Coordinates of C-alpha atoms in Angstrom, one line a residue:
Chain Y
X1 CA 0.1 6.6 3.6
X2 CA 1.9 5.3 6.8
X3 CA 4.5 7.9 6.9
X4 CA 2.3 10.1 9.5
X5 CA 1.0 6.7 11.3
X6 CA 1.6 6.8 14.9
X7 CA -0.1 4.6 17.6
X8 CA -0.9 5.7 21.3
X9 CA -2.6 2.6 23.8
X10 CA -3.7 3.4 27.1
X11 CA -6.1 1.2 28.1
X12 CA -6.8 1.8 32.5
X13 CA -9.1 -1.3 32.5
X14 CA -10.6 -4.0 30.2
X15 CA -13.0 -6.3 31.6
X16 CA -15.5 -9.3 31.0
X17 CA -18.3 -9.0 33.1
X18 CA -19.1 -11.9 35.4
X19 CA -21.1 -14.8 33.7
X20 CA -22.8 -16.9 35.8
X21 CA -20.1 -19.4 37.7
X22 CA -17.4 -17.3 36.4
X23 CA -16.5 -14.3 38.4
X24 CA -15.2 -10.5 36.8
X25 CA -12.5 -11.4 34.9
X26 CA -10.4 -7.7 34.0
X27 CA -8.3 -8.7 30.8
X28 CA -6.1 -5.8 30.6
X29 CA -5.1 -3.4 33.4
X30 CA -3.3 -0.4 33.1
X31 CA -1.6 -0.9 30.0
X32 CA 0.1 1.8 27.9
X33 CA 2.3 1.9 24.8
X34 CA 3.5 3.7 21.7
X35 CA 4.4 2.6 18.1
X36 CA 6.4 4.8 16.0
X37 CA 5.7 5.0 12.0
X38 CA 6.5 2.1 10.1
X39 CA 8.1 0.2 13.7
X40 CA 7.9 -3.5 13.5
X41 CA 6.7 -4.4 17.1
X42 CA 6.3 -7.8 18.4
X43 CA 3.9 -8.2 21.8
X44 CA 5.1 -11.3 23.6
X45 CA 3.2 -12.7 26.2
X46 CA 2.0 -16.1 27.4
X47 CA -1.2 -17.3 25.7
X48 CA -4.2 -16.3 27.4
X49 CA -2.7 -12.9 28.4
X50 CA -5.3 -10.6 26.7
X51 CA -3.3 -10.0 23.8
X52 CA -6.1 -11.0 20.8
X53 CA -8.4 -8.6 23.4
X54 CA -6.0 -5.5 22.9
X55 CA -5.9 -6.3 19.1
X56 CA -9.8 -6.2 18.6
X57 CA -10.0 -3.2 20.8
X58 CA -7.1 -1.1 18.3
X59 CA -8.5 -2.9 15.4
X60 CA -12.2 -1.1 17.2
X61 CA -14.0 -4.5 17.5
X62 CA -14.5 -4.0 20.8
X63 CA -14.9 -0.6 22.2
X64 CA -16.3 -1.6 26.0
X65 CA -12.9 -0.4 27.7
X66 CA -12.0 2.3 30.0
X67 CA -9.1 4.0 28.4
X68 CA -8.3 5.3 24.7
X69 CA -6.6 4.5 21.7
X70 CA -5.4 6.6 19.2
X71 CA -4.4 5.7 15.5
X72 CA -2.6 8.0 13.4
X73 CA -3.3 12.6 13.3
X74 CA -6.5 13.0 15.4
X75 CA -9.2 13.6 12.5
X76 CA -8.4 11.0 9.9
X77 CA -9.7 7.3 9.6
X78 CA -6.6 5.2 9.7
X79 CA -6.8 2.3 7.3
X80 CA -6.5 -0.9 9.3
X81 CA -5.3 -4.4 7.7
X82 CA -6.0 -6.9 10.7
X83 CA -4.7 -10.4 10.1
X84 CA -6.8 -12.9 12.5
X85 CA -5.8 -16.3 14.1
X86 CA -7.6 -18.3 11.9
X87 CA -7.7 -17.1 8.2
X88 CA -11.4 -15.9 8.2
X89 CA -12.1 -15.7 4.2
X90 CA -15.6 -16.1 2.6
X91 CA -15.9 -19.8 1.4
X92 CA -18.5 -18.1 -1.4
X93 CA -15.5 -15.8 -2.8
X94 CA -12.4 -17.2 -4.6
X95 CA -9.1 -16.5 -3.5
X96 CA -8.8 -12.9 -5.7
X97 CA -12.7 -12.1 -4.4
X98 CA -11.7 -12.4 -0.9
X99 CA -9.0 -10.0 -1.7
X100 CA -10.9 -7.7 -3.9
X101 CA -13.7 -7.7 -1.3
X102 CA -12.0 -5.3 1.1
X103 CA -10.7 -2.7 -1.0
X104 CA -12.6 0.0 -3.0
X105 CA -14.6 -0.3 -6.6
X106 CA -11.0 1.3 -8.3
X107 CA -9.4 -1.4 -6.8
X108 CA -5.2 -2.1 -7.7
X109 CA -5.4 -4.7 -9.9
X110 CA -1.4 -4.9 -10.1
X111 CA -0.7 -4.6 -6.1
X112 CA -3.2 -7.4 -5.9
X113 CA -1.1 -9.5 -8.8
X114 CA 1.9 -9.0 -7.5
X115 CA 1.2 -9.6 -4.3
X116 CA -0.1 -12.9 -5.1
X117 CA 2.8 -13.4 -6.7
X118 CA 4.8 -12.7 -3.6
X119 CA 2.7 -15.1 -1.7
X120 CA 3.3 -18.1 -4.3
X121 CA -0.4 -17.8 -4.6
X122 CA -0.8 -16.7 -8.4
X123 CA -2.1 -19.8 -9.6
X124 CA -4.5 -20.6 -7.2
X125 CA -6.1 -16.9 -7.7
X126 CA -9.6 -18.3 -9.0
X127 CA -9.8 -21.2 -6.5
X128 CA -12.0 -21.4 -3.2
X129 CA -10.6 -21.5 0.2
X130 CA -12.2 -24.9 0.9
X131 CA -9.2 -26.2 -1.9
X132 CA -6.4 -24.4 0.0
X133 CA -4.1 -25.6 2.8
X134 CA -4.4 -23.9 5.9
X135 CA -0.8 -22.5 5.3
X136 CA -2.0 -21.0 2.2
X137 CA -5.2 -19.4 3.4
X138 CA -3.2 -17.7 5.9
X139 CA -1.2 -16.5 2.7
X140 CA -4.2 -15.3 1.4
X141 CA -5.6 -13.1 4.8
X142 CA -1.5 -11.5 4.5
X143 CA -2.4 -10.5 0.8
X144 CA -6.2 -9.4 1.9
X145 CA -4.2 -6.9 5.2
X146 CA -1.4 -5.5 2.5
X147 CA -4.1 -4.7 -0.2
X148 CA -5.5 -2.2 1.6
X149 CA -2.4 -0.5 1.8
X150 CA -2.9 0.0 5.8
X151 CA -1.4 2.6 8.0
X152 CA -1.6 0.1 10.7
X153 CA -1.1 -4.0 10.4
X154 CA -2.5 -5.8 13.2
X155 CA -1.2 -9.9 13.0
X156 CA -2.8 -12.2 16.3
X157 CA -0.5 -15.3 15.8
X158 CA -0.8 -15.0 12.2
X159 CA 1.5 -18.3 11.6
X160 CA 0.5 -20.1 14.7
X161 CA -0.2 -24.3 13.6
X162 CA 1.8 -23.9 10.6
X163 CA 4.9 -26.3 10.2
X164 CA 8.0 -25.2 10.6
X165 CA 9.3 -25.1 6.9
X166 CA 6.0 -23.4 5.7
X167 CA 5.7 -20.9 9.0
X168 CA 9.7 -19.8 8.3
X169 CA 8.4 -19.3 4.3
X170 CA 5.6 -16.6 4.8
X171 CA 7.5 -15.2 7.8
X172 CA 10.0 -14.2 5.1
X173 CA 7.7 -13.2 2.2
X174 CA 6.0 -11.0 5.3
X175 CA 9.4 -9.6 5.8
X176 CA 10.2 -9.4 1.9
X177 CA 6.6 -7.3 1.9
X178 CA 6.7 -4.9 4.8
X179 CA 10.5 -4.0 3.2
X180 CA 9.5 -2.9 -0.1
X181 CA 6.6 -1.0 1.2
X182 CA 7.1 -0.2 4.9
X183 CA 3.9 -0.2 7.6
X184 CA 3.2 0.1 10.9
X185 CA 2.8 -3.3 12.1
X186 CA 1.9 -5.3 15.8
X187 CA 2.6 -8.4 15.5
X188 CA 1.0 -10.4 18.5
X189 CA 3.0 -14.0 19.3
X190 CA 4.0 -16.3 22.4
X191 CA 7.4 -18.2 20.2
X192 CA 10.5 -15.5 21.0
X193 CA 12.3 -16.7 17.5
X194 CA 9.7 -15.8 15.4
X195 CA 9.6 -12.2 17.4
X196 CA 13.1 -11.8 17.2
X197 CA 13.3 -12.5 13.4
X198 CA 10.5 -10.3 13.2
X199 CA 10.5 -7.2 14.8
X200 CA 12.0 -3.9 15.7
X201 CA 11.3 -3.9 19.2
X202 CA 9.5 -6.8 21.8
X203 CA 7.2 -6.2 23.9
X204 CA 6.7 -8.5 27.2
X205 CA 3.6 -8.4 28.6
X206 CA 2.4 -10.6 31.7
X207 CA -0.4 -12.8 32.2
X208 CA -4.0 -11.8 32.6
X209 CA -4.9 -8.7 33.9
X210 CA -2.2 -8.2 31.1
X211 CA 0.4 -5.3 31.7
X212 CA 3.9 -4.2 30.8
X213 CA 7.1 -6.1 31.7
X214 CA 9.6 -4.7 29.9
X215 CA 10.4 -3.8 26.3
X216 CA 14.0 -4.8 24.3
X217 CA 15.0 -3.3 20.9
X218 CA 16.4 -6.0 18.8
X219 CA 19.8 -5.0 17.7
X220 CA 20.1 -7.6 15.1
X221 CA 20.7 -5.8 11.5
X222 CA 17.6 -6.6 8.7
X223 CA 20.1 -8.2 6.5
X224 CA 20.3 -10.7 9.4
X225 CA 17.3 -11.8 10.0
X226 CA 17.5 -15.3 8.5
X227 CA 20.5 -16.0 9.8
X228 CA 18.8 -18.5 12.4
X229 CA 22.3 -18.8 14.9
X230 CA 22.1 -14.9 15.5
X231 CA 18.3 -14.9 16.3
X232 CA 19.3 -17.5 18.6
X233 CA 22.2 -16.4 20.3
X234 CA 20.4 -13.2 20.7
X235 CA 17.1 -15.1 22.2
X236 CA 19.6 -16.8 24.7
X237 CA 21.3 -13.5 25.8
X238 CA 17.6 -12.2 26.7
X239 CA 17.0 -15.2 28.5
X240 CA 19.9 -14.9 30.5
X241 CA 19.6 -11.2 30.7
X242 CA 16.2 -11.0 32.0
X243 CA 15.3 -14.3 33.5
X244 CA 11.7 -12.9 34.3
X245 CA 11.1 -13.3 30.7
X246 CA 11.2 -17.1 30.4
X247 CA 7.9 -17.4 32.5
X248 CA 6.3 -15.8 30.0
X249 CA 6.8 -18.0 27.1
Chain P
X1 CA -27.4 -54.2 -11.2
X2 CA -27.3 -50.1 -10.5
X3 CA -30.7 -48.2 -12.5
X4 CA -29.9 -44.8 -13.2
X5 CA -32.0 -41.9 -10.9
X6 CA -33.8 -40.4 -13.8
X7 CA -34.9 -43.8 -15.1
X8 CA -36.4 -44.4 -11.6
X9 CA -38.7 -41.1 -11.1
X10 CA -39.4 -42.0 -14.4
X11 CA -40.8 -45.5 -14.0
X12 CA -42.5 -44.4 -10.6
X13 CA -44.6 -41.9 -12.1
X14 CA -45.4 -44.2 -15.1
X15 CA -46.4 -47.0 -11.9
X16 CA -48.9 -44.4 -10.4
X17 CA -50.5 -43.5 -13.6
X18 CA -51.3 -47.2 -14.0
X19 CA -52.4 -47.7 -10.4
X20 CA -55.1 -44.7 -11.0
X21 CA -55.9 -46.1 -14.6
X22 CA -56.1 -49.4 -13.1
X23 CA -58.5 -48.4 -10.1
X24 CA -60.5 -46.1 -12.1
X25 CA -61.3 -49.0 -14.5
X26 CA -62.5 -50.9 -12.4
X27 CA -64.7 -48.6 -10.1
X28 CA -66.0 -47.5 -13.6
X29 CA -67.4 -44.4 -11.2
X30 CA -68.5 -40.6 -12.2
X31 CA -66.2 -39.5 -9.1
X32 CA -62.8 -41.1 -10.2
X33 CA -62.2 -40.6 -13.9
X34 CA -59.6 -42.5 -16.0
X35 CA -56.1 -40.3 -16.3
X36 CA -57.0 -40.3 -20.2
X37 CA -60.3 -38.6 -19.7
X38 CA -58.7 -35.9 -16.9
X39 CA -56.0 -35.5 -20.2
X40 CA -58.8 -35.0 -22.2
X41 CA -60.3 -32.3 -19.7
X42 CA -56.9 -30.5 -19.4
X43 CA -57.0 -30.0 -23.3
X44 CA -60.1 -28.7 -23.8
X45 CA -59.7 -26.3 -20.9
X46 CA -56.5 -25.6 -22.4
X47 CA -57.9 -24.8 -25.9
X48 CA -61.0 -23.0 -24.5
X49 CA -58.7 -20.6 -22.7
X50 CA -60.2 -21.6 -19.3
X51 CA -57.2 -23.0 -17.3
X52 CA -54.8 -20.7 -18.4
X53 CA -56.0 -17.6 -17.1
X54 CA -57.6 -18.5 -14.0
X55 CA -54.3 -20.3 -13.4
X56 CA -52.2 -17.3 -14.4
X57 CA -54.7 -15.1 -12.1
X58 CA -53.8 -17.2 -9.0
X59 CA -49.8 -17.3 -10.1
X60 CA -49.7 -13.7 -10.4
X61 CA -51.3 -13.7 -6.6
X62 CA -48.8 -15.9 -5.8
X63 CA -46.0 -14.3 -7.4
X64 CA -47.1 -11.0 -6.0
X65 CA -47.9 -12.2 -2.1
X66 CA -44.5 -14.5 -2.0
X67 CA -42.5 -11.8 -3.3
X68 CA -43.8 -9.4 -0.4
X69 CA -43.7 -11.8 1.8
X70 CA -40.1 -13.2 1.3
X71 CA -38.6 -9.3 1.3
X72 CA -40.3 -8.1 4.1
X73 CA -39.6 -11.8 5.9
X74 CA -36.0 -11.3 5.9
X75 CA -35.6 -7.9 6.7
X76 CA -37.4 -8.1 10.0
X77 CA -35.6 -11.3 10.1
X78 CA -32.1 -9.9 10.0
X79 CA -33.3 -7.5 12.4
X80 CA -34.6 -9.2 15.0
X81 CA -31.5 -11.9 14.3
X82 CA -29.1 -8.8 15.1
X83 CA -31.2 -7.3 17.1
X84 CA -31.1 -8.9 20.7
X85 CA -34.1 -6.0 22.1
X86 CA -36.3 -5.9 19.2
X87 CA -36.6 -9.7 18.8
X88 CA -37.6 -9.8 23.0
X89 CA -40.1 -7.5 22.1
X90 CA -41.3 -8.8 18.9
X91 CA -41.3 -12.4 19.7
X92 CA -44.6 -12.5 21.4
X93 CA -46.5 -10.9 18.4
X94 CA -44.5 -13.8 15.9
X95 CA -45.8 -16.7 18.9
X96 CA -49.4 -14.8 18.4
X97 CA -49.4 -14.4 14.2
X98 CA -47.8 -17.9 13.9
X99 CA -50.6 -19.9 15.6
X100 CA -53.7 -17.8 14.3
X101 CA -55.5 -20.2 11.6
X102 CA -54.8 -19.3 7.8
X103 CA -58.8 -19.1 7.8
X104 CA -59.1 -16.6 10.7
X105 CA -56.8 -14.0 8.4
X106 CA -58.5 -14.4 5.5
X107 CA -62.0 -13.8 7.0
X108 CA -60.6 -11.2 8.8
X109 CA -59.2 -9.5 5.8
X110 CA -61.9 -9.8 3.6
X111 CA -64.6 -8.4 6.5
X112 CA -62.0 -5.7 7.4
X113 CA -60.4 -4.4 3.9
X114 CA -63.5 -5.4 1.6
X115 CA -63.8 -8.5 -1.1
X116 CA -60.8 -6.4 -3.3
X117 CA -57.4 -7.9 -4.5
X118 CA -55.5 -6.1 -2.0
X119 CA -57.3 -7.6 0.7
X120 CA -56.4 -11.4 -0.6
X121 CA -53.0 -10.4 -0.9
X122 CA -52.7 -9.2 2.0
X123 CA -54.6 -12.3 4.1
X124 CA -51.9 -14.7 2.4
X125 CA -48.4 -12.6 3.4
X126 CA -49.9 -12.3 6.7
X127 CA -50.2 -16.1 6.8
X128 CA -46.7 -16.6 5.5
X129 CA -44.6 -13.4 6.7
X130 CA -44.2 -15.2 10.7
X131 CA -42.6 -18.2 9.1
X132 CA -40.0 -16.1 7.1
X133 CA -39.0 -14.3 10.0
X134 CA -38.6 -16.9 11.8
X135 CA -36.7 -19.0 10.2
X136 CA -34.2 -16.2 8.9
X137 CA -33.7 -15.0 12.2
X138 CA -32.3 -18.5 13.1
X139 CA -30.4 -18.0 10.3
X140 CA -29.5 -14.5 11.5
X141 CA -28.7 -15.5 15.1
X142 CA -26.0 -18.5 13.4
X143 CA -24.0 -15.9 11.4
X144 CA -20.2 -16.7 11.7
X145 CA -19.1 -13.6 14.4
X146 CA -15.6 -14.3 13.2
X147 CA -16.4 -12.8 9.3
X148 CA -18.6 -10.1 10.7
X149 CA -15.6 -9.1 12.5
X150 CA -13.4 -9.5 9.8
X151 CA -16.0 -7.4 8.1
X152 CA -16.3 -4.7 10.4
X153 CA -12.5 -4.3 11.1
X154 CA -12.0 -3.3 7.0
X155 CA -14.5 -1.4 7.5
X156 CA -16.6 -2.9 4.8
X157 CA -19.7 -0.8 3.7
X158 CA -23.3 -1.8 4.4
X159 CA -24.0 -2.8 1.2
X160 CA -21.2 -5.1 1.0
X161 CA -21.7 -7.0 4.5
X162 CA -25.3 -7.3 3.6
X163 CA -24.9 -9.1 0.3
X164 CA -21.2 -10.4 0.5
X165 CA -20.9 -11.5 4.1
X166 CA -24.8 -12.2 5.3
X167 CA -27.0 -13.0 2.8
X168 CA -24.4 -16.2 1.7
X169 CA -24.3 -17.2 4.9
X170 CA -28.5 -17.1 5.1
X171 CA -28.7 -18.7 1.7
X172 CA -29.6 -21.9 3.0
X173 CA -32.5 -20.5 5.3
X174 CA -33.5 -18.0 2.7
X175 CA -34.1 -21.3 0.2
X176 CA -35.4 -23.2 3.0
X177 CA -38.0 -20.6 3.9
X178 CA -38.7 -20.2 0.0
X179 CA -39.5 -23.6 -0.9
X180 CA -41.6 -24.1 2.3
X181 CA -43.2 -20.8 1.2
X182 CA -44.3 -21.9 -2.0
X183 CA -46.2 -24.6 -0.6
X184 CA -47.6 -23.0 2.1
X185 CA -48.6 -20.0 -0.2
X186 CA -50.5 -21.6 -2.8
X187 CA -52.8 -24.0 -0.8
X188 CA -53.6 -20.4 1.2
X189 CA -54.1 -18.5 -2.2
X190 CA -56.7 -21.5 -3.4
X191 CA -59.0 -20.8 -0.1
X192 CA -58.6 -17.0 -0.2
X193 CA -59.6 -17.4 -3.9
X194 CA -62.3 -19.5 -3.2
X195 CA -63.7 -17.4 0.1
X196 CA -63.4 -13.9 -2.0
X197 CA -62.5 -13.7 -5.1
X198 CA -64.3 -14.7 -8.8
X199 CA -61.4 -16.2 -10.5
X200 CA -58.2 -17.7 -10.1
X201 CA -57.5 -21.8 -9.4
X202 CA -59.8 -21.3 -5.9
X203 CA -62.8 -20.1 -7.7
X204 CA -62.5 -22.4 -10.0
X205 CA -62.0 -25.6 -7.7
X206 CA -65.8 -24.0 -5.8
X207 CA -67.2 -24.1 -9.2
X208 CA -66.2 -28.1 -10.0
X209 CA -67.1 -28.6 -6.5
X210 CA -70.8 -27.6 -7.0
X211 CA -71.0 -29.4 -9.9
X212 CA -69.3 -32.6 -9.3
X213 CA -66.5 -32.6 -11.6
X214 CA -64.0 -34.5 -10.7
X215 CA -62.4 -34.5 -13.8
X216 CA -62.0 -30.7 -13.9
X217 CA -60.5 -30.9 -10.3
X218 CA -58.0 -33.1 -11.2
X219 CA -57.1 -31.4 -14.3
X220 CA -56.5 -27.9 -12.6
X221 CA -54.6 -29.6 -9.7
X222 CA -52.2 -31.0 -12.5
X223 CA -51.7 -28.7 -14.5
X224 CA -50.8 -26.3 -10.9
X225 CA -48.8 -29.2 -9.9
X226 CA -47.4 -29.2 -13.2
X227 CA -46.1 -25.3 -13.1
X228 CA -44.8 -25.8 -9.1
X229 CA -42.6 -28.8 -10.5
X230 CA -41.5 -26.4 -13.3
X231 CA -40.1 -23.7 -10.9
X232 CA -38.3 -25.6 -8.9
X233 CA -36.6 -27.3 -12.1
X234 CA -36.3 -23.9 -13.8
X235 CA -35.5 -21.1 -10.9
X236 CA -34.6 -22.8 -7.7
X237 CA -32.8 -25.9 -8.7
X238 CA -30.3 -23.2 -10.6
X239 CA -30.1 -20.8 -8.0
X240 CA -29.1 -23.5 -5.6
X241 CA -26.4 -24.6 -8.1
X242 CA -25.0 -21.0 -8.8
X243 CA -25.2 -20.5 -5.0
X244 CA -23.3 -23.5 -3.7
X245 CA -20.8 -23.4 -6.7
X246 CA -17.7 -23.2 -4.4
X247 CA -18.6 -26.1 -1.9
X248 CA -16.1 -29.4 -2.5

């Protein structure tokens, strides 16, 4: 499973080719990083960056870049749970089918249970998406990227347009999740709370061509984590520690 | 004052049948007989055995050509939808097959392939195949990039993006294309049948024709009428229903 996951980026140039007023546009320029096994990392960048463009190049949507990426011991097909900006489920396939839909024919019936369960989504298992609030179909994509059990999580924004109350609530049945059964996770956002309550380690990257800034560890324990006056005592002490930063939020 | 829907069709068709009794009454003419006399046709050509088989002969053609048709239709389809090279190739032979007359095939086929079954088949799914394709190709060409991505990044099998993830998506086409299809198909079948071939509804209609028997004519065209009505109340209405379940 993820224990052997490891992720090397290096991507020396990701481009759009010019279309018709619009010049070249390069998305991503010399960009390099590494994930350790089951590391939480949050990339943090302002919108527009290239940050959804580095996802669907690891996630290997998009494989017109110079540069490579490698998931996991050369020779094996790491499995990849990707959750997308908007929810993306079938609208013919109840909430269970859309699940059920990306794992095998012996599929875990309990994982998928209790997983629902996690998600406060039990009783709405046989319903549609069209029924379903839009916080709760992003509950459902989270359920869809655990199934499969991946060796690497990919999350663009996954809680982006959600209220407050309802964004804090699957942020901590994420965290309740990836605890029990660790994964590798990159966990794309532009709101620094929701990073630091998050991850292991942040990520800054700059605006278009997107690069590197600087990276932090966040020293704040697990147990911690929804303690909201630490997250944000410890988001202030960035600010002030690297002032570069708050031009990219 | 709010009539229910059924009760409507209902009285409309009842308003037509006396418009027709009512006209034919009073032309009193050979070439427009009353509704009760066409009945009276139908049942005799019913009892005699007549109408059923030539009008299972010409289903079975149009069973057989629609069901060619349709498959082959949206493959290619789906192909040139994906496939940005193919379709700029192909899409000057669909511009060509598209306009050719329904009456230029047929000829063609029967001079070319012989007065055989094959041949008649083949005349009517060349008629109908361009329409298919086109139609699911602009079907194709709207599929939701978002789920194919979703798709592709769980690495979803072929089989399951085919039928889980595109073929929903083209449902709408896919019916759209069918019921035009059926339309289209069996007016074709009726002139291929009548150009080549000695039975089926076509053949039939020649027949009547040649002897002035209206009656017959109208009796035939019912009954086919009849059977059309019938599978789009038995098979398509349902499909549409099972289909479109999960829409609000």
């Amino acid at each position: 499973m993820a224990a052997v996951s490891l992720v090397n980026i290096n991507i020396a140039k990701k481009s759009f080719p010019a279309v018709s007023q619009a010049s070249e546009h390069i998305a991503i320029a010399d960009f390099k990083l590494t994930i350790r096994s089951n590391e939480f990392v949050c990339l943090v960048g302002p919108s527009g960056c290239g940050k959804t463009t580095l996802l669907n190049i690891i996630a290997g949507l998009d494989q017109d870049f110079d540069g490579q990426i490698v998931v996991g011991p050369s020779g094996t097909q790491p499995k990849i749970g990707y959750v997308f900006q908007n929810p993306r489920l079938l609208p013919w396939r109840t909430v269970r089918q859309n699940v059920e839909l990306v794992l095998e024919r012996d599929q875990n019936a309990e994982l998928i249970d209790y997983l629902l369960k996690v998600m406060q989504l039990t009783q709405f298992q046989h319903v549609y998406p069209e029924r379903l609030s839009l916080g709760m179909s992003r509950r459902v994509a989270l359920i869809r990227a655990f199934a499969v059990n991946p060796d690497l999580l990919l999350m663009d924004e996954p809680f982006v347009s959600l209220d407050a109350p309802t964004a804090r609530q699957v942020r901590e049945s994420l965290l309740v999740l990836w605890q029990e059964r660790p994964h590798t996770v990159l966990f794309v956002t532009h709101d620094l709370r929701e990073a630091i309550a998050l991850a292991d380690r942040l990520v800054f990257l700059s605006a278009a061509p997107m690069g590197f800034v600087t990276e932090i560890t966040v020293p704040i324990a697990r147990d911690d984590r929804n303690n909201e006056q630490a997250i944000e005592a410890f988001r202030q002490q960035l600010l002030n520690d690297y002032p570069a930063i708050k031009q990219l939020l | 004052m709010k009539i229910p829907k059924q009760f409507l069709s209902l009285l409309s068709l009842l308003a037509l049948l006396l418009i027709w009794q009512g006209l034919a009454a009073y032309l009193n003419s050979h070439t427009l007989p009353t509704p009760l006399l066409v009945a009276q046709v139908f049942w005799q050509a019913c009892l005699t055995g007549q109408l059923p088989y030539h009008l299972g002969v010409t289903l079975l053609r149009l069973v057989m050509s629609f069901s060619i048709a349709m498959l082959l239709g949206c493959a290619l389809g789906i192909a040139l939808g994906r496939q940005k090279q193919l379709d700029a190739f192909f899409d000057n032979w669909l511009v060509v097959f598209l306009n050719v007359p329904a009456l230029v095939t047929i000829i063609l086929c029967y001079v070319w392939f012989g007065l055989v079954e094959s041949s008649a088949i083949l005349a009517v799914v060349v008629n109908k195949l361009p329409n298919v394709i086109v139609t699911i190709r602009e079907g194709t060409r709207a599929l939701d990039q978002d789920l194919m991505d979703m798709a592709k990044s769980y690495r979803l099998s072929k089989r399951k993006v085919l039928f889980e993830v595109i073929l929903p998506q083209l449902h709408p086409f896919i019916m759209g294309a069918t019921r035009t299809g059926l339309a289209l198909i069996w007016k074709i079948i009726l002139v291929v049948e009548l150009l080549g071939r000695s039975n089926g509804m076509g053949y039939q209609l020649h027949l009547f024709f040649q002897m002035f028997d209206v009656a017959s004519i109208l009796a035939y065209t019912l009954a086919f009428v009849g059977v059309i009505q019938l599978i789009e109340l038995l098979i398509l209405k349902p499909l549409d229903q099972r289909a479109l379940g999960w829409r609000r």
